[in-house]
Every structure is written in structure tokens, then in C-alpha cells.
Amino acid sequence: MIAYILRRLMLMVPTILGIMIINFAIVQFAPGGPVERIVAQLQGLDTQASVGGASGGGESSGSSTGQTVTAGQESGYRGAQGLDPAFLKELEAQFGLDKPAYERLGLMIWNYARFDFGESFYRNADVLDLILEKMPVSISLGLWTTLIVYLISIPMGIAKAVRHGTRFDAVTSSVILIGYAIPGYIFAVMLLVLFAGGSYWDVFPLGGLVSPDWESYSWPVKIVDYLWHMVLPVFAMVLSGFATLTLLTKNSFLEEISKQYVVTARAKGVTEKKVLYGHIFRNAMLIVVAGFPAAFISIFITGSLLIEVIFSLDGLGLLGYESVMNRDYPVVFGTLFIYSLLGLVANLLRDLTYIWVDPRISFETQDQGG
């Protein structure tokens, strides 16, 4: 087992390395960049978020707006006419873009190996501190969603398996199909319109994790306020996330129900409830329980991005979105590294959970056989 874990940990290194190299290469060919954004702002062409806090870049930009030369066309940046080339070189050095791409890639890999993600271009803060600051919001959203999805999907999947082919099975399958077909962000917008002061009822807050005066509340009121703010975003994610797990639970139970040991137990006069929960449950729930770590990470990474943006939840999803829009490359690559690492660790935990739930499973034997 230890050898298997060590092999998996060693495989994470080239996997993360490949992910970072591919995304670094994509960014090199992507239009726009931090320097081009400042140039566009100085030319009055960029109406997006301010970059005044770009490690002093705002002060440099403001002091150089009047520096014009006829050789501005020599710059490689679109819209840079009229700006001093020396000023543009200064901006490149400020953002670390004055070095060749291969040198910047090597430096990034070396720093990331030591969990040194640098500083944000526009937030004047360490990237790792930003990630740690925003992570509790995303973890809270992902954890609540995963727990509720499991609490809904497992009983519903069992009920569908027991009542396979009945009207209950058909009706719930229709509901599941609708939940699977409609993206979570569509549900989020619908919930905002219906229950957050849109066109109908003003029951829940429009956004945010807590109320502005949350700090002045007593602890019971703080808990209620937090849960009150979490209702709509969690509900939007649950509606779009329970379909797959429900069908997985149902199919897993149906497969076990048809096996010989179940037929034998029934022939011996064992009650249906004992057959279902005493014999079938453990075998059928193997894949469902073992998938919990991966399910949480999946919801944590992919499910919360648009939900955090829509509900203005200050988590990793919103941080990543704003960083991409602002071309804040240190934050973009830092969050990508953390997401990739969490995903790989979740896959390892899933395999270890399989073994914990059913000790008969051995991945070491499979590796040796392959």
C-alpha cells in the first residue's frame, strides 16, 4: 500500500508540470496582457477594473501619461502610440515580462515547487495569502452542496431501485433529467429572480456570504445569517448536482439486487428490509461512498465558479474569474496549481477510500498485473 501511494505521489509531479506548461503556453498566445491593459487604460480604451494597485503601477502609469514620442510605433503593444518606449519597458520589467518565455517558465516552476506563487499584479498581496483567504468560502459552499447532494441522492437512488419501473421511478427520472439538463447557473439566475427581490419575492439576500453588519450580531444570529445567505447558492448547485449520483446509486443497487446471494437470502426467508440494508447496502454503496472525495473536489472546483460570480461570494471561483479578466497571471496560475493539486489528491483519496470500504480491493495487484 505504501509503495502504491508513493508511486501515485510521484506521478503527480509530471502531471502538474504538464498542466502548468500547457496553460503557460496558451497564455503566451492569448491576446491581451497586463501591460496591454495599462496601455489601453492610458489611451482611454479599457473600461474594466482599475489597475491602480498594481504594485505601484498605477502611480507609474499616471506620471507617464504625458510622456509622448514619435517613436511610439516601435512598441509591440497595440494602442501604444504616443507612449514612451522606456515607460513600456519599465512596465514589462515590473510585471516580469522582460525575460524570455522559457526563463519565466523555469522560474515559475522553481517557485511553485516551493509553493511561492509571487504577488498579485493588482491586489498588492501575496497570491498564497489570497488563496488561503478565499478558500474557506469555496470549501463551505462545496461541502454543504456535497453533503446535501448525498443526503438526497442516496435515499432517492435506493427508492428508485426498489420501485424500478413504477410510476414513482418514471416521475423522479423526469425530475432528474430536468436537473441534469439545466446548468446550475441558470437555476441560480432563476432563484435570484424569484426569491431575491427580482420580479417576485424578496425572501433571501441578493448576494454575499454574510450581512454587512454581521460582526455586530450574537453567535446564534451569525449562524442563522450565514445559513440564510447560503440557501440560494447551495440550492442552485444541489439542483444541478444530484442527478448523476442518484442514477449511480440506483444502478448500483439494481446490479446487486439481481445477484445470487440476494436470491439466496430471500429464499431463506430473510426480510426484504434486512436483505436491502444488511446484504445489498454495503456492496452497492462501495462506489458511491468511495467517490465522496472526488465529488467534493469536483463541486469545489467546477461547480462554484459561476455560482460565486452570480451570488457575489468572495471565494476562489470569483477570485479566479476576476484574475482572468484582469490578466492577473500570478493569481491565475496560482489558483490553477492549487486546483490541479487538489484534484490529484482527491483521486488518490478516492482509491484509498475504495480499499477502506472494501479491503478485498488491491490496486497494487492491478499495477503489478498491468
C-alpha atoms as one frame of an Amber mdcrd trajectory, in Angstrom:
protein
   0.000   0.000   0.000   2.784   2.433   0.904   4.542   1.691  -2.383   1.319
   2.359  -4.291   0.801   5.702  -2.514   4.401   6.732  -3.211   4.002   5.876
  -6.910   0.842   7.940  -7.129   2.507  10.868  -5.369   5.443  10.697  -7.766
   3.098  10.662 -10.762   1.520  13.902  -9.541   4.740  15.783 -10.301   4.817
  15.264 -14.105   1.026  15.653 -14.268   1.022  19.068 -12.598   4.111  20.024
 -14.573   2.346  19.192 -17.845  -0.761  21.150 -16.826   1.271  24.237 -15.947
   3.371  24.099 -19.131   0.328  23.737 -21.389  -1.517  26.611 -19.724   1.611
  28.774 -19.724   1.939  28.205 -23.468  -1.732  29.069 -24.031  -1.330  32.348
 -22.145   1.620  33.321 -24.345  -0.602  33.206 -27.437  -3.688  34.701 -25.795
  -4.452  38.312 -26.766  -4.104  40.990 -24.144  -1.968  41.115 -21.042  -1.245
  43.297 -18.008   0.903  45.740 -19.991  -1.631  45.992 -22.801  -4.374  46.642
 -20.236  -2.468  49.571 -18.758  -1.741  50.888 -22.253  -5.435  50.616 -23.094
  -6.375  52.465 -19.918  -3.919  55.240 -20.640  -5.446  55.552 -24.093  -8.960
  55.569 -22.596  -9.878  52.295 -24.294 -10.237  49.982 -21.249 -13.373  50.344
 -19.148 -12.747  47.241 -16.962 -11.485  47.090 -13.376  -8.902  49.604 -12.285
  -5.268  48.566 -12.111  -4.190  51.395  -9.855  -2.952  48.969  -7.203  -0.580
  47.125  -9.499   2.378  47.226  -7.146   2.860  50.884  -7.818   1.944  50.527
 -11.474  -0.915  52.965 -11.079   1.452  55.685  -9.928   3.886  54.959 -12.729
   1.074  54.977 -15.245  -0.334  58.242 -14.031   3.015  60.006 -14.039   3.839
  58.887 -17.551   0.656  59.754 -19.398   2.241  62.918 -20.688   5.419  61.261
 -21.960   4.889  61.096 -25.710   7.364  60.394 -28.503   7.070  59.947 -32.229
   8.726  56.528 -31.973   5.786  55.009 -30.121   5.056  52.823 -33.115   8.169
  50.780 -32.280   6.339  49.217 -29.350   4.829  45.771 -29.851   1.679  46.740
 -27.941  -1.428  47.706 -29.832  -2.564  51.199 -28.934   0.850  52.155 -27.531
   1.338  55.094 -29.923   2.267  58.224 -28.046   3.749  56.404 -25.030   7.418
  56.478 -24.168   9.070  53.139 -25.141  11.177  53.388 -21.997   7.997  53.543
 -19.952   6.710  50.419 -21.702   9.987  48.642 -20.950   9.576  49.681 -17.326
   6.087  48.154 -17.272   7.417  44.915 -18.748  10.088  44.726 -16.060   7.512
  45.498 -13.357   5.346  42.545 -14.424   8.343  40.277 -15.072   7.650  40.154
 -18.808  11.071  41.461 -19.821  12.557  37.962 -19.655  12.246  35.289 -22.376
   9.267  32.930 -22.065  11.415  29.865 -21.289  13.171  31.730 -18.482   9.872
  32.872 -16.976   8.518  29.318 -17.200  11.565  27.863 -15.473  11.391  30.469
 -12.723   7.672  29.825 -12.222   8.192  26.053 -11.923  11.024  26.538  -9.430
   8.970  28.927  -7.309   5.828  26.783  -7.442   7.804  23.738  -6.308   8.398
  25.744  -3.104   4.775  26.994  -3.007   5.968  30.506  -3.773   3.307  31.934
  -6.092   4.564  35.505  -6.049   2.405  38.582  -5.620  -0.764  39.644  -7.387
  -0.302  42.283 -10.071  -3.268  44.359  -8.946  -4.121  43.428  -5.355  -0.767
  44.218  -3.724  -0.924  40.933  -1.806   0.786  37.556  -1.793  -1.012  35.049
  -4.029  -0.894  32.263  -1.450  -2.402  34.582   1.159  -5.187  35.489  -1.266
  -5.919  31.813  -1.972  -5.972  30.910   1.719  -8.214  33.897   2.413 -10.775
  32.946  -0.248 -10.624  29.168   0.195 -12.963  28.893   3.246 -15.818  30.390
   1.209 -15.424  27.861  -1.609 -14.906  24.965   0.816 -18.043  25.976   2.713
 -20.066  26.108  -0.492 -18.669  22.818  -1.798 -19.017  20.964   1.498 -22.647
  21.962   2.075 -23.528  21.122  -1.518 -21.813  17.719  -1.416 -23.419  16.725
   1.889 -26.918  17.724   0.758 -26.462  16.037  -2.613 -25.514  12.788  -0.875
 -28.387  13.077   1.623 -30.858  13.479  -1.257 -29.333  11.204  -3.891 -28.694
   8.067  -1.833 -32.247   7.628  -0.438 -33.760   8.590  -3.800 -31.482   6.187
  -5.670 -32.393   3.339  -3.302 -36.090   4.127  -3.611 -35.843   4.180  -7.409
 -34.047   0.824  -7.407 -36.645  -0.795  -5.145 -39.502   0.715  -7.210 -37.834
   0.214 -10.568 -40.323   0.511 -13.428 -43.096   2.035 -11.307 -44.718   5.441
 -11.668 -42.503   6.789  -8.881 -39.445   5.766 -10.860 -40.749   7.463 -14.015
 -41.684  10.731 -12.283 -38.398  11.039 -10.386 -36.471  10.207 -13.562 -38.171
  13.159 -15.266 -37.152  15.450 -12.406 -33.598  14.117 -12.541 -33.457  14.641
 -16.299 -34.507  18.279 -15.910 -31.952  18.838 -13.162 -29.213  17.273 -15.259
 -30.100  19.201 -18.420 -30.283  22.708 -16.932 -26.922  24.190 -15.860 -26.538
  25.331 -12.272 -26.023  28.974 -13.193 -29.439  29.005 -14.934 -31.013  27.770
 -11.698 -29.043  30.452  -9.842 -30.429  33.245 -12.017 -33.967  31.841 -11.693
 -33.661  31.712  -7.906 -32.414  35.300  -7.801 -35.335  36.475  -9.912 -37.869
  34.528  -7.864 -36.629  34.879  -4.292 -34.019  37.665  -4.087 -36.042  40.754
  -4.877 -36.203  40.250  -8.628 -39.693  40.208 -10.081 -41.433  38.230  -7.331
 -40.446  37.694  -3.672 -37.709  39.345  -1.629 -37.017  36.465   0.784 -33.261
  35.854   0.534 -30.299  38.232   0.145 -29.102  39.089  -3.342 -25.503  38.099
  -2.696 -22.642  37.858  -0.254 -21.809  35.265   2.371 -22.980  37.312   5.369
 -24.710  40.623   6.029 -22.632  43.847   6.149 -23.171  44.241   9.925 -22.541
  40.539  10.613 -19.770  41.263  13.117 -22.207  43.051  15.447 -24.530  40.025
  15.701 -24.557  37.470  18.501 -23.291  33.991  17.638 -26.746  32.405  17.157
 -27.763  35.263  14.863 -24.441  34.982  12.996 -25.103  31.294  12.279 -28.651
  31.980  11.094 -27.462  34.868   8.917 -24.744  32.698   7.348 -27.183  29.868
   6.610 -29.709  32.373   5.252 -27.140  33.630   2.733 -26.125  30.075   1.752
 -29.619  28.838   0.875 -29.862  30.065  -2.729 -26.305  29.295  -3.941 -26.296
  25.835  -2.337 -29.790  25.078  -3.648 -28.718  26.088  -7.179 -25.722  23.747
  -7.034 -27.713  20.878  -5.490 -30.383  21.021  -8.203 -27.793  20.529 -10.912
 -25.604  18.079  -9.000 -27.822  15.342  -7.588 -28.822  13.711 -10.893 -25.642
  11.751 -11.587 -25.261  10.441  -8.044 -28.931   9.393  -7.866 -28.672   7.346
 -11.055 -25.353   5.891  -9.934 -26.915   4.761  -6.647 -29.939   3.280  -8.406
 -27.893   1.344 -10.973 -25.512   0.096  -8.295 -28.414  -1.267  -6.220 -30.111
  -2.799  -9.267 -26.913  -4.636 -10.129 -26.601  -6.064  -6.614 -30.307  -6.986
  -6.330 -30.005  -9.386  -9.253 -27.035 -11.306  -7.801 -27.228 -14.819  -6.431
 -26.527 -14.016  -2.776 -29.625 -11.798  -2.701 -31.786 -14.566  -4.186 -30.383
 -16.997  -1.618 -31.073 -14.628   1.284 -34.663 -14.159   0.168 -35.107 -17.919
  -0.224 -34.023 -18.370   3.383 -36.862 -16.105   4.494 -34.795 -13.030   5.319
 -36.968  -9.927   5.425 -36.787  -7.530   2.484 -35.536  -4.709   4.711 -32.707
  -6.839   6.079 -31.800  -8.031   2.583 -31.680  -4.457   1.333 -29.737  -2.853
   4.190 -27.952  -5.878   5.652 -26.701  -7.513   2.452 -27.033  -5.202  -0.530
 -26.266  -1.834   1.010 -22.553  -2.287   1.711 -21.722  -3.727  -1.695 -23.905
  -1.290  -3.603 -22.617   1.759  -1.728 -18.958   0.961  -2.383 -18.626   3.120
  -5.471 -20.888   5.841  -4.044 -19.044   6.260  -0.738 -15.614   5.936  -2.307
 -16.448   8.726  -4.735 -17.110  11.283  -1.983 -13.655  12.961  -2.049 -13.698
  13.276  -5.830 -17.304  14.514  -5.793 -16.458  17.217  -3.266 -13.433  18.402
  -5.247 -15.467  18.355  -8.466 -18.145  20.575  -6.926 -15.493  22.676  -5.190
 -13.596  23.354  -8.434 -16.089  23.315 -11.295 -19.409  23.945  -9.619 -18.658
  27.064  -7.617 -17.125  29.314 -10.286 -20.245  30.816 -11.870 -22.270  30.446
  -8.671 -19.754  32.590  -6.775 -19.802  35.177  -9.541 -23.616  35.295  -9.693
 -24.087  35.497  -5.919 -21.020  37.712  -5.304 -19.446  35.142  -2.978 -15.836
  36.123  -2.346 -14.298  32.692  -2.881 -11.746  31.067  -5.161 -14.166  30.955
  -8.083 -14.750  34.708  -8.023 -11.039  35.315  -7.404 -10.108  33.219 -10.437
 -12.716  34.904 -12.626 -11.568  38.409 -11.703  -7.920  37.394 -12.161  -8.562
  36.121 -15.679 -10.488  39.273 -16.585  -7.695  41.479 -15.161  -4.890  39.352
 -16.664  -3.520  38.837 -13.156  -1.273  35.951 -14.184   0.263  35.113 -10.774
  -3.212  34.590  -9.299  -4.414  32.703 -12.405  -1.526  30.238 -12.308  -1.569
  30.022  -8.515  -5.239  29.019  -8.389  -4.702  26.638 -11.310  -1.861  24.949
  -9.423  -3.956  24.584  -6.265  -6.951  23.239  -8.223  -4.776  20.700 -10.053
  -3.112  19.556  -6.850  -6.447  19.167  -5.056  -7.879  17.198  -7.971  -4.977
  14.743  -7.996  -5.079  14.327  -4.220  -8.839  13.695  -4.417  -8.286  10.895
  -6.948  -5.765   9.286  -4.611  -8.161   9.611  -1.663 -10.912   8.016  -3.764
  -8.748   4.948  -4.420  -7.766   4.712  -0.758 -11.434   5.002   0.232 -12.245
   2.060  -2.044  -9.748  -0.025  -0.111 -11.040   1.224   3.234 -14.646   0.375
   2.339 -13.758  -2.992   0.797 -10.361  -4.436   1.880 -10.642  -7.058  -0.864
  -9.681  -4.397  -3.426  -5.964  -4.079  -4.130  -4.591  -1.553  -6.596  -1.067
  -2.832  -6.082  -2.064  -6.168  -7.621  -3.578  -4.353 -10.608  -0.418  -2.298
 -11.092   1.759  -5.390 -10.995  -0.565  -7.196 -13.383  -0.515  -4.265 -15.827
